[in-house]
Short mmCIF file of C-alpha atoms and ligand atoms in Angstrom, two decimals:
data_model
loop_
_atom_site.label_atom_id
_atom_site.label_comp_id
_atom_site.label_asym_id
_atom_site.label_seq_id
_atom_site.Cartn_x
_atom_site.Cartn_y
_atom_site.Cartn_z
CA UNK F 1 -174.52 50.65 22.66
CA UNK F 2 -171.32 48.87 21.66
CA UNK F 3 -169.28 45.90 22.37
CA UNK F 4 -166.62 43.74 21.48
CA UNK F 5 -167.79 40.39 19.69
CA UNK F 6 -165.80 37.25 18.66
CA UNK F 7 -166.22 36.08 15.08
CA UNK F 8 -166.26 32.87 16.02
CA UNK F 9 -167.93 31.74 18.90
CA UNK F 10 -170.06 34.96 19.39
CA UNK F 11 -168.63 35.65 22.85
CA UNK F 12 -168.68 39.21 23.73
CA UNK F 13 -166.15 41.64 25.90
CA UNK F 14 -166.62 45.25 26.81
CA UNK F 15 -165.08 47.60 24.28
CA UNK F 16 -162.74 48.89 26.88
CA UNK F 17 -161.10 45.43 27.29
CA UNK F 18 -157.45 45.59 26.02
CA UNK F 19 -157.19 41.96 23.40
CA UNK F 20 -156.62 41.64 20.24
CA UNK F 21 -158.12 38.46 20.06
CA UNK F 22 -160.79 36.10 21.12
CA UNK F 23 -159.70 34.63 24.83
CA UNK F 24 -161.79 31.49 24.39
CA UNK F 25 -161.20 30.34 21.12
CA UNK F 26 -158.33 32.83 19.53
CA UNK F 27 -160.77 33.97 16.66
CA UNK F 28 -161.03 37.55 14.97
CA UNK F 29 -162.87 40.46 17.39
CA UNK F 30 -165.22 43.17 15.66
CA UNK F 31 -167.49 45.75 17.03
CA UNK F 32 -170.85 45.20 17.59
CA UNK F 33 -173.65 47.59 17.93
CA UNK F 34 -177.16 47.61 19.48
CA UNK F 35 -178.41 48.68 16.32
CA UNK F 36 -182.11 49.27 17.33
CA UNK F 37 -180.77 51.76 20.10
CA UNK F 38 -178.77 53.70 17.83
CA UNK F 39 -180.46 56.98 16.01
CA UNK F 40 -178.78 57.90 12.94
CA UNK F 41 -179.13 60.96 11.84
CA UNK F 42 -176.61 61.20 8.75
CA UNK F 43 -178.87 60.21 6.49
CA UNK F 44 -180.79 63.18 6.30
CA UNK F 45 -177.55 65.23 6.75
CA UNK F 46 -176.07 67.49 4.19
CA UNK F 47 -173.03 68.06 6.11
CA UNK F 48 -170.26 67.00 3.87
CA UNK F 49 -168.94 63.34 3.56
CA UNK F 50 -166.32 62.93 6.33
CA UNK F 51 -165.18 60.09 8.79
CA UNK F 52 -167.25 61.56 11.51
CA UNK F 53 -169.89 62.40 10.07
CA UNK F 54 -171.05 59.01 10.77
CA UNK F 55 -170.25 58.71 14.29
CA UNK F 56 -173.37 57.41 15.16
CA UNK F 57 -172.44 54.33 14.07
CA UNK F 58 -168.36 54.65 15.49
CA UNK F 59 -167.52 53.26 19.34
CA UNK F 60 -167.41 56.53 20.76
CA UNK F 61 -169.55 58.32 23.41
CA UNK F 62 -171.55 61.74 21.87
CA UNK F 63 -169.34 64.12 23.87
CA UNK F 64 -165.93 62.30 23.35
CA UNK F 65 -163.56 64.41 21.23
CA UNK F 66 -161.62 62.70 18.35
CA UNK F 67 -157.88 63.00 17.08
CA UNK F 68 -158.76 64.27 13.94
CA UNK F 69 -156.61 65.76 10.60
CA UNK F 70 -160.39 65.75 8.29
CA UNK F 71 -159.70 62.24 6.65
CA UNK F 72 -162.81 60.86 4.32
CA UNK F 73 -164.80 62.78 2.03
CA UNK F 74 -162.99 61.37 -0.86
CA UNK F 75 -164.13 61.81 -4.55
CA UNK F 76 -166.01 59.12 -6.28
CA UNK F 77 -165.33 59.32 -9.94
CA UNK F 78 -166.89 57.79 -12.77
CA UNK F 79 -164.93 56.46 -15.35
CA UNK F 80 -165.15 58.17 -18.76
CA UNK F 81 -162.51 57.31 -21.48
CA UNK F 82 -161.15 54.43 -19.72
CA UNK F 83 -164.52 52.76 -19.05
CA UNK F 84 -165.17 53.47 -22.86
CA UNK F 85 -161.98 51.34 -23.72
CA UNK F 86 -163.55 48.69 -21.98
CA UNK F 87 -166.87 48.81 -23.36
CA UNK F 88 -168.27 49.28 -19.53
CA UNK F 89 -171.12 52.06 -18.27
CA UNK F 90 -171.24 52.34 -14.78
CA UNK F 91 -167.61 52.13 -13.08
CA UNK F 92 -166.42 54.72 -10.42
CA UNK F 93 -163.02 55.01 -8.33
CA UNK F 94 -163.10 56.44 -4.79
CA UNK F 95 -159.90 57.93 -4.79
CA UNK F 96 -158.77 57.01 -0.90
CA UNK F 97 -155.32 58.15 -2.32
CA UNK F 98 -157.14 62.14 -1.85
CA UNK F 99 -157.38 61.63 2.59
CA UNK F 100 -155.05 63.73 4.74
CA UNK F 101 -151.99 61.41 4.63
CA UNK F 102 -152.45 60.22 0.80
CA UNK F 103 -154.03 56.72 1.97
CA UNK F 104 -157.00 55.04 3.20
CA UNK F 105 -155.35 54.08 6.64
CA UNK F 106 -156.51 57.82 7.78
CA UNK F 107 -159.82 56.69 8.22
CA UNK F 108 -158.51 53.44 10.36
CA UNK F 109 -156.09 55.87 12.50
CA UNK F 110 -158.45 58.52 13.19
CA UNK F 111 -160.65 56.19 14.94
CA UNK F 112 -157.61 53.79 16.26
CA UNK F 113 -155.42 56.85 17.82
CA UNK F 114 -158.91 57.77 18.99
CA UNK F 115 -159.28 54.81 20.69
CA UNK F 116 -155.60 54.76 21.97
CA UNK F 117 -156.49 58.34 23.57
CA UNK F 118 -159.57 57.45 25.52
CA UNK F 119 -158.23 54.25 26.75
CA UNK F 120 -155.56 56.03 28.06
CA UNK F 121 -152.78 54.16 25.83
CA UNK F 122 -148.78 55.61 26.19
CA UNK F 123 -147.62 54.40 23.31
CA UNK F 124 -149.35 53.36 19.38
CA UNK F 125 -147.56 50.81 18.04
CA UNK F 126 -147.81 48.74 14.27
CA UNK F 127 -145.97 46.62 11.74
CA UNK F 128 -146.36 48.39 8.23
CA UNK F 129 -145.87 47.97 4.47
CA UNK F 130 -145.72 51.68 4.83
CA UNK F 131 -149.11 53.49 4.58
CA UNK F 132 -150.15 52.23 7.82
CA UNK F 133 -146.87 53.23 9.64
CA UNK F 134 -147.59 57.30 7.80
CA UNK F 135 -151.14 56.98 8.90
CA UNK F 136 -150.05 55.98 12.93
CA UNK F 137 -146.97 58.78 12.63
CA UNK F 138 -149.14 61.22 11.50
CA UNK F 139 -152.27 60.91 14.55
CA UNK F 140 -149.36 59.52 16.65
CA UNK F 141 -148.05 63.61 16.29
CA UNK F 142 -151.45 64.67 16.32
CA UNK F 143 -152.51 63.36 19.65
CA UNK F 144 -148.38 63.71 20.77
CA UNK F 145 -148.72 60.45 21.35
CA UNK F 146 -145.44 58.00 20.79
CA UNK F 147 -145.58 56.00 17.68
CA UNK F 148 -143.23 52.83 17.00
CA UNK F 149 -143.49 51.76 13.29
CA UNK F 150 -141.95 48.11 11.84
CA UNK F 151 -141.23 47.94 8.61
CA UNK F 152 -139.99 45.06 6.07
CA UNK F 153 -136.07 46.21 5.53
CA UNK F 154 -136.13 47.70 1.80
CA UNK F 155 -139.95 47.27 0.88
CA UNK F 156 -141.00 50.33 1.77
CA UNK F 157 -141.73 52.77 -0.63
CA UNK F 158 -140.50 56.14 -0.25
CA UNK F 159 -143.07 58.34 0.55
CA UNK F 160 -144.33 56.11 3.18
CA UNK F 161 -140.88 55.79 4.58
CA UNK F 162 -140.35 60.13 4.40
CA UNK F 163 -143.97 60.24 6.10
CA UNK F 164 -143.72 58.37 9.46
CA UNK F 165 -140.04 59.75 9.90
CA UNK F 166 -141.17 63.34 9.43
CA UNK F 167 -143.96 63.17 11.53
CA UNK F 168 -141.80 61.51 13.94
CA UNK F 169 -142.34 58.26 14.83
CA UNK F 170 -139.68 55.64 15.95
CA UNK F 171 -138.79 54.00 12.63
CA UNK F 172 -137.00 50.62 12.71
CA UNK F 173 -136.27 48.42 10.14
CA UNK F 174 -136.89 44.49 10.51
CA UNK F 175 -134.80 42.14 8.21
CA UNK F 176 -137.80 40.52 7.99
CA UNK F 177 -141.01 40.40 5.46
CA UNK F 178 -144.04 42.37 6.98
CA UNK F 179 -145.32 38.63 8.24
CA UNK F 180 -142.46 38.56 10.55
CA UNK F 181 -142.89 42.50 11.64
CA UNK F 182 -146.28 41.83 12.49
CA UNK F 183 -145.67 38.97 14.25
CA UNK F 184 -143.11 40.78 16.78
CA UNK F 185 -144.67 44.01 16.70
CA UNK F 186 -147.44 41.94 18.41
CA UNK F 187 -145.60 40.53 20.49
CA UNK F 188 -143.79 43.86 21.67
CA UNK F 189 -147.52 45.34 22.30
CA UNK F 190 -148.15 42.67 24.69
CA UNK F 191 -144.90 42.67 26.60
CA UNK F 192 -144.64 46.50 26.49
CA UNK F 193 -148.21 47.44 27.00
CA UNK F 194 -148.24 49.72 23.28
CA UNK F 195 -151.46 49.46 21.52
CA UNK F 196 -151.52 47.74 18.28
CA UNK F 197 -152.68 49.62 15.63
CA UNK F 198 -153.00 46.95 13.04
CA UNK F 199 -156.12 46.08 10.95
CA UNK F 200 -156.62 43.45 13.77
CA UNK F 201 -157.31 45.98 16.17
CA UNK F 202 -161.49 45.97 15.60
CA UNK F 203 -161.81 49.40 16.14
CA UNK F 204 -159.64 50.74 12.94
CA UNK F 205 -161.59 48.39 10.81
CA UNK F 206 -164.55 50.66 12.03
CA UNK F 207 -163.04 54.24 10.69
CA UNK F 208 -162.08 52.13 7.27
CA UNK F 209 -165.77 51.00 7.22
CA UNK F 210 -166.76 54.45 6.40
CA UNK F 211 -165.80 54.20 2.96
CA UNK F 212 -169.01 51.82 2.46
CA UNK F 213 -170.90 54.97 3.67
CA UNK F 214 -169.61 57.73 1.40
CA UNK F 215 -169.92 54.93 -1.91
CA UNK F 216 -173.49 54.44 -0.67
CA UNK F 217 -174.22 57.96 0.17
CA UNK F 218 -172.82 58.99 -3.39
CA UNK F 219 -174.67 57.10 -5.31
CA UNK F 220 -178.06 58.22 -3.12
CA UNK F 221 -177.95 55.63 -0.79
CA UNK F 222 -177.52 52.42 -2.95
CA UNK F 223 -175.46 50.10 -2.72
CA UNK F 224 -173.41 49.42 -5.98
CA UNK F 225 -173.59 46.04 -7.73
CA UNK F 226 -169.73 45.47 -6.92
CA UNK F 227 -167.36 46.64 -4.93
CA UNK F 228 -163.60 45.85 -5.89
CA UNK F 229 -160.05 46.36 -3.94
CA UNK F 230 -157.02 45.34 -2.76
CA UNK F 231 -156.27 42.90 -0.89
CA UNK F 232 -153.34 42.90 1.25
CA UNK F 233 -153.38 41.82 4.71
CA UNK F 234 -157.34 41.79 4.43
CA UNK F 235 -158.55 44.18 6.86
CA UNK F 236 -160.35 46.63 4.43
CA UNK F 237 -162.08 43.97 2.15
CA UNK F 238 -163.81 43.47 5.51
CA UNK F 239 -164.81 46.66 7.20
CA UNK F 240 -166.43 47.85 3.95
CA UNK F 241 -168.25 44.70 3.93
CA UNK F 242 -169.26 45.42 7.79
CA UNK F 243 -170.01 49.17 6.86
CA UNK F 244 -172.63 48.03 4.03
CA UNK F 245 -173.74 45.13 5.99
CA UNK F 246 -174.73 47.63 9.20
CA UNK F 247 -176.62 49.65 6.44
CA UNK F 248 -178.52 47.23 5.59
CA UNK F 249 -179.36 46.07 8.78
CA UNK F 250 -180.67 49.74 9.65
CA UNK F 251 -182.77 49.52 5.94
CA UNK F 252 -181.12 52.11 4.81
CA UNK F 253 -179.77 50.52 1.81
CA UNK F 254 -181.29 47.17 -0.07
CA UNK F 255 -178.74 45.21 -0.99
CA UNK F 256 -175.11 44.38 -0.53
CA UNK F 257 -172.63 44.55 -3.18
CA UNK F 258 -170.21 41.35 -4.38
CA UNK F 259 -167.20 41.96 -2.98
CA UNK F 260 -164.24 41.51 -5.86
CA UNK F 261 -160.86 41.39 -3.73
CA UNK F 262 -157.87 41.66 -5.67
CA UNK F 263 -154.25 40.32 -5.05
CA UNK F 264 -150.96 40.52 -6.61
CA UNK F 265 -149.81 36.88 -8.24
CA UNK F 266 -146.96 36.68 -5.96
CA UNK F 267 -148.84 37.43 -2.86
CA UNK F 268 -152.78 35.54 -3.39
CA UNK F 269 -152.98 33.40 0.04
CA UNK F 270 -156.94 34.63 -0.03
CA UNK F 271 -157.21 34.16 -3.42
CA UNK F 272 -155.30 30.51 -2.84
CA UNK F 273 -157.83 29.77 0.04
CA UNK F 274 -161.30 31.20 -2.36
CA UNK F 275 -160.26 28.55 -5.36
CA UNK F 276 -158.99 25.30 -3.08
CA UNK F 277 -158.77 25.70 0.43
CA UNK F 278 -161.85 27.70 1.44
CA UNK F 279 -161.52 29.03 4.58
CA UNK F 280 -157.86 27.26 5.66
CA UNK F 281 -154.98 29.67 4.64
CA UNK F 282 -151.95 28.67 3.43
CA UNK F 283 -149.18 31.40 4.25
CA UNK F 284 -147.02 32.32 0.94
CA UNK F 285 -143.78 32.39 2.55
CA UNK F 286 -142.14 34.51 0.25
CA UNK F 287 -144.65 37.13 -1.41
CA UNK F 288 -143.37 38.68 -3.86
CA UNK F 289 -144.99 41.99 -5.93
CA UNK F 290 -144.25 45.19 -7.49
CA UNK F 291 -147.56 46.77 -5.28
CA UNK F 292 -145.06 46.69 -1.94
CA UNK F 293 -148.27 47.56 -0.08
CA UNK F 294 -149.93 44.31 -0.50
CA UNK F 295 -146.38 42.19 -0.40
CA UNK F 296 -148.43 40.20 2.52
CA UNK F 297 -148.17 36.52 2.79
CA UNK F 298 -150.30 35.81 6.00
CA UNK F 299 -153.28 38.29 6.32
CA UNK F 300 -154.57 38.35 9.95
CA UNK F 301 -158.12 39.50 9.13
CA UNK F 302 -158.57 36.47 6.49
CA UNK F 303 -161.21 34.50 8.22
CA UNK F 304 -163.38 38.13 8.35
CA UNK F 305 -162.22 38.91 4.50
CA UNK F 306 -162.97 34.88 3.30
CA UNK F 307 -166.82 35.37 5.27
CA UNK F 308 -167.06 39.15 3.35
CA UNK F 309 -166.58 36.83 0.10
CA UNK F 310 -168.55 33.91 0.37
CA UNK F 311 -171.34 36.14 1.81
CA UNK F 312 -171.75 38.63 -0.65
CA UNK F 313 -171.56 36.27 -3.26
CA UNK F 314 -168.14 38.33 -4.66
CA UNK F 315 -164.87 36.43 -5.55
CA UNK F 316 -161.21 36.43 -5.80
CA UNK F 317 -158.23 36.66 -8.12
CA UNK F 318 -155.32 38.00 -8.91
CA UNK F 319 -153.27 40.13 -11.20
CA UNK F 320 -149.70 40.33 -12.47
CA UNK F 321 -147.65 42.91 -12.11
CA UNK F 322 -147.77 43.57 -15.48
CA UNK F 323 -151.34 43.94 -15.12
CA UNK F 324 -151.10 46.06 -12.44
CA UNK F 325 -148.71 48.48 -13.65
CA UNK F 326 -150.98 48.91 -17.29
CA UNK F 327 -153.73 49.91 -14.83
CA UNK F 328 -152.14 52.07 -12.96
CA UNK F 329 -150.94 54.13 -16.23
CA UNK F 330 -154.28 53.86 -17.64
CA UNK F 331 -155.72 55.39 -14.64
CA UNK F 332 -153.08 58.30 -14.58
CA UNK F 333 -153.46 58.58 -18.64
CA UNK F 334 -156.95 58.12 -19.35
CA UNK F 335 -158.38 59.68 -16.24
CA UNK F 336 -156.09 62.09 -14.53
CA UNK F 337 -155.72 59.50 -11.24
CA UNK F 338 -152.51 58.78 -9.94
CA UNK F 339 -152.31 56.00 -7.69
CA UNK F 340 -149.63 53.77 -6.11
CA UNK F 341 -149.52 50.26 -7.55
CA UNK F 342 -151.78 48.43 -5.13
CA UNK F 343 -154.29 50.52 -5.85
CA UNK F 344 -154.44 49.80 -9.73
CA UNK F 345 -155.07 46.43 -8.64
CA UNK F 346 -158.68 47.29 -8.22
CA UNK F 347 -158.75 48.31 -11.92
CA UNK F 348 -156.48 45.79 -13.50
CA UNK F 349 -158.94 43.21 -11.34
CA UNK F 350 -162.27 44.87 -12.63
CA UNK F 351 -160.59 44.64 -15.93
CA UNK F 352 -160.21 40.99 -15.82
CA UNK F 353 -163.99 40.48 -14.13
CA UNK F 354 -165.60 41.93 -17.38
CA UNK F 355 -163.33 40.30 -19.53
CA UNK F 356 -164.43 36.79 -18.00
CA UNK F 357 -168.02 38.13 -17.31
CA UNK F 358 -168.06 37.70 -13.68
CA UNK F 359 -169.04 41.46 -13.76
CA UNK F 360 -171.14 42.58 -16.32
CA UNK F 361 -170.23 45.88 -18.55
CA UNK F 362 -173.58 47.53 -17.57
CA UNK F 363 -173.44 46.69 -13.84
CA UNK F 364 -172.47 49.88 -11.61
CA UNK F 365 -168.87 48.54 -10.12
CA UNK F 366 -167.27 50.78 -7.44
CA UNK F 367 -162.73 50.23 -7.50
CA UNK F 368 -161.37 51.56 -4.49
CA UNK F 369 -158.13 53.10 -5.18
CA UNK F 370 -156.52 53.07 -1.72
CA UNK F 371 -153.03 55.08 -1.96
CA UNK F 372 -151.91 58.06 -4.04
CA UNK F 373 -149.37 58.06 -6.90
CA UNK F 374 -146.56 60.39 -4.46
CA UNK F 375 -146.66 57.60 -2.26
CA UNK F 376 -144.07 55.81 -4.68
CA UNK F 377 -142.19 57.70 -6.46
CA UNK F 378 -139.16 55.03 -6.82
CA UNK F 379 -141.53 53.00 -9.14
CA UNK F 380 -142.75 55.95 -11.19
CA UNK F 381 -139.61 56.83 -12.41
CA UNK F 382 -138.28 53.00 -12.92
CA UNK F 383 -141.55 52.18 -15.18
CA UNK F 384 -141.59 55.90 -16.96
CA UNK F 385 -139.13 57.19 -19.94
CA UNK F 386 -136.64 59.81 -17.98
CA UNK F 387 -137.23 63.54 -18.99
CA UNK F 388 -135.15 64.32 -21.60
CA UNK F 389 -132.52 66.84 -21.20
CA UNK F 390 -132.46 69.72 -23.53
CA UNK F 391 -129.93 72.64 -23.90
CA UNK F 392 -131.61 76.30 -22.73
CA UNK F 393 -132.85 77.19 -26.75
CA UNK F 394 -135.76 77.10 -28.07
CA UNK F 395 -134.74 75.17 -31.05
CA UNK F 396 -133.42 72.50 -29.22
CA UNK F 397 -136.72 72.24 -26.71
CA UNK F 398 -138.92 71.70 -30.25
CA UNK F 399 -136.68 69.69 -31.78
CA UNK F 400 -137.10 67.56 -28.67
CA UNK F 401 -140.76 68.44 -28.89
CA UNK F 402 -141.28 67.21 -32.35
CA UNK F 403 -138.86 64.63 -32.68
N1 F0G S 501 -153.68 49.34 -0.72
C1 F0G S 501 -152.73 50.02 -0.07
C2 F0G S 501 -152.19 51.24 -0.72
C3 F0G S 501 -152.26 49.58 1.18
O1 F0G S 501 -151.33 50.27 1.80
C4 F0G S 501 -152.80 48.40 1.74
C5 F0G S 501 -152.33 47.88 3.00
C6 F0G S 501 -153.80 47.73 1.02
C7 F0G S 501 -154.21 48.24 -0.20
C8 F0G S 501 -154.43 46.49 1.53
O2 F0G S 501 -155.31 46.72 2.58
O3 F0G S 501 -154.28 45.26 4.28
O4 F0G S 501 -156.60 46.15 4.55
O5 F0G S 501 -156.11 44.41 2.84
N2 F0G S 501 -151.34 48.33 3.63
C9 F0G S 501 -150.94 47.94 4.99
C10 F0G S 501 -149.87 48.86 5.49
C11 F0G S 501 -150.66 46.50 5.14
O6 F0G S 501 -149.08 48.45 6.36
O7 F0G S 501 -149.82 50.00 5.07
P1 F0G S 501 -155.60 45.57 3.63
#
């Protein structure tokens, strides 16, 4: 029912084979599915919106049993007094920030510890700008399964960091950008035999892929006319891209919406590669952002993220920090959503598409906000005015009050 399938030259391996990449040729692996074999029932289901309830179309056998903490089901919101300060009628955010471990890396890790179980894996292993490293800690425990985590010394916010060391994985700390932690933790997994769970591993693209499910699903199976999000090391952009594409393949949706990925200005190597290069990337060597999550300068899944792109007819750009950080308080001000600076990203980028008219006002635009406001707390209380301190009396609480 399902395989292994190189991007590139199409050449396929069993799912059970243990590569992160294409033997032949090097190139990106994803899942592939006999999709005229497969029923799917969830359609007609009105069992509520979860990860599994779309296993029909996840790499599993019917009877195998998942590590699972209920991740997915997220709210889709539509936009009220913040679309109205825009002039726009139809945006929604799927708050990803609302799964089990406050990101949307649940729905990767759920199917990726998964994966590690039935394959009989020791040890989970990943390099992390910190919600991935929570995410692995956190099914890691759940399965009691080891979990090594490398993160970028000092660019991890603190939530993230509290996360995988409460739920105890092995933390270490690479002087080193999250390029160079990848890079090693990949070559640890091979040397050591740990399974990498980063977005190159195919099958957490194919938990993350759900989130094209529950948008369509919402909206009564439709696809929106965009879909915007971050962009960090690129492995989301394209499992929601697979997620509607397999819909539409099955005809249960019509159409595919333009996918809008977003970047921070200090860390835009797809964004780069969209306006010059087209599919060559050049590596920033030094990315550089306030949204630590997407401070990526080499994204592995770019070649899947640069097809999701060109094929849906979407685009890419990016957003300055300042930017970034007005969306994010807009969000938390205007609609009672806190999220963690990558995630604004989505808004401050939609923000920019309707100002230029890529996306029109009246078109129905889905943001993915991907990580919740906890997540970093550091930056909260660096961009906000401090509480102010007030002696225990009334009068002196209104006078602060009223100024
Ligand atoms: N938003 C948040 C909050 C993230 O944590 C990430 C990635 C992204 C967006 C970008 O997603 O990499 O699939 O393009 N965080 C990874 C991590 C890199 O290690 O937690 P992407």
């Amino acid at each position: 029912m399902y395989h292994l399938e190189c991007i590139e030259c199409d050449k396929t391996y069993p799912a059970s084979e243990l590569i992160h990449t294409c033997v032949e040729c090097g190139g990106l692996l994803e899942v592939a599915y006999d999709l005229d074999k497969i029923s799917v029932d969830f359609v007609e289901s009105n069992q509520p919106q979860s990860v599994w309830k779309y296993r029909a179309l996840l790499p599993f056998p019917a009877d195998f049993k998942p590590v699972t903490i209920q991740e997915g089901g997220t709210p889709l919101y539509k936009l009220d007094t913040l679309a109205k300060t825009i002039g726009a009628t139809n945006v929604y955010v799927k708050h990803e920030g609302l799964n089990p471990t406050g990101s949307f890396k649940d729905r990767g890790m759920t199917v990726g510890v998964s994966k590690a179980v039935e394959l009989g894996m020791t040890t989970v292993a990943c390099a992390s700008t910190g919600n991935t490293s929570a995410s692995l800690a956190i099914y890691g425990a759940k399965a009691q399964i080891p979990a090594v985590v490398l993160l970028p010394e000092g660019k991890v916010a603190l939530g993230k960091v509290a996360q995988a060391l409460m739920h105890g994985a092995k933390v270490l700390s690479v002087r080193g950008n999250f390029d160079d932690a990848l890079a090693l933790v990949r070559q640890l997994c091979d040397s050591e035999g740990f399974y990498l769970l980063n977005s190159i591993n195919p099958f957490r693209l194919e938990g993350q892929k759900t989130i094209a499910f529950e948008v369509a699903e919402s909206l009564g199976w439709k696809a929106p006319d965009v879909l915007v999000l971050p962009v960090g090391n690129a492995g989301n952009i394209s499992a929601i891209y697979k997620g509607f594409k397999e819909l539409k393949a099955l005809g249960i949706i019509d159409s595919i919406p333009r996918m809008c990925g977003i970047q921070a200005e200090g860390a835009a190597p797809i964004v780069e590669a969209f306006n010059k290069t087209k599919n060559m990337i050049q590596p920033e060597m030094n990315p550089e952002t306030i949204a630590t999550a997407i401070r990526i300068g080499n994204p592995v899944n770019a070649a899947k993220a640069l097809r999701a792109l060109y094929e849906s007819g979407g685009t890419a750009i990016s957003v300055t920090d300042e930017q970034i950080v007005d969306a994010q308080i807009k969000l938390a001000r205007l609609e009672g959503i806190g999220v963690e600076p990558a995630s604004a990203t989505s808004v401050a980028g939609l923000i920019k598409l309707m100002e230029n008219g890529t996306i029109k006002r009246d078109e129905v635009a889905v943001c993915i906000t991907t990580g919740h406001l906890l997540k970093d707390p550091e930056e909260v209380i660096r961009m906000c005015e401090p509480p102010i301190v007030v002696d225990a009396t009334v009068e002196s609480i209104t006078k602060a009050v009223f100024g």
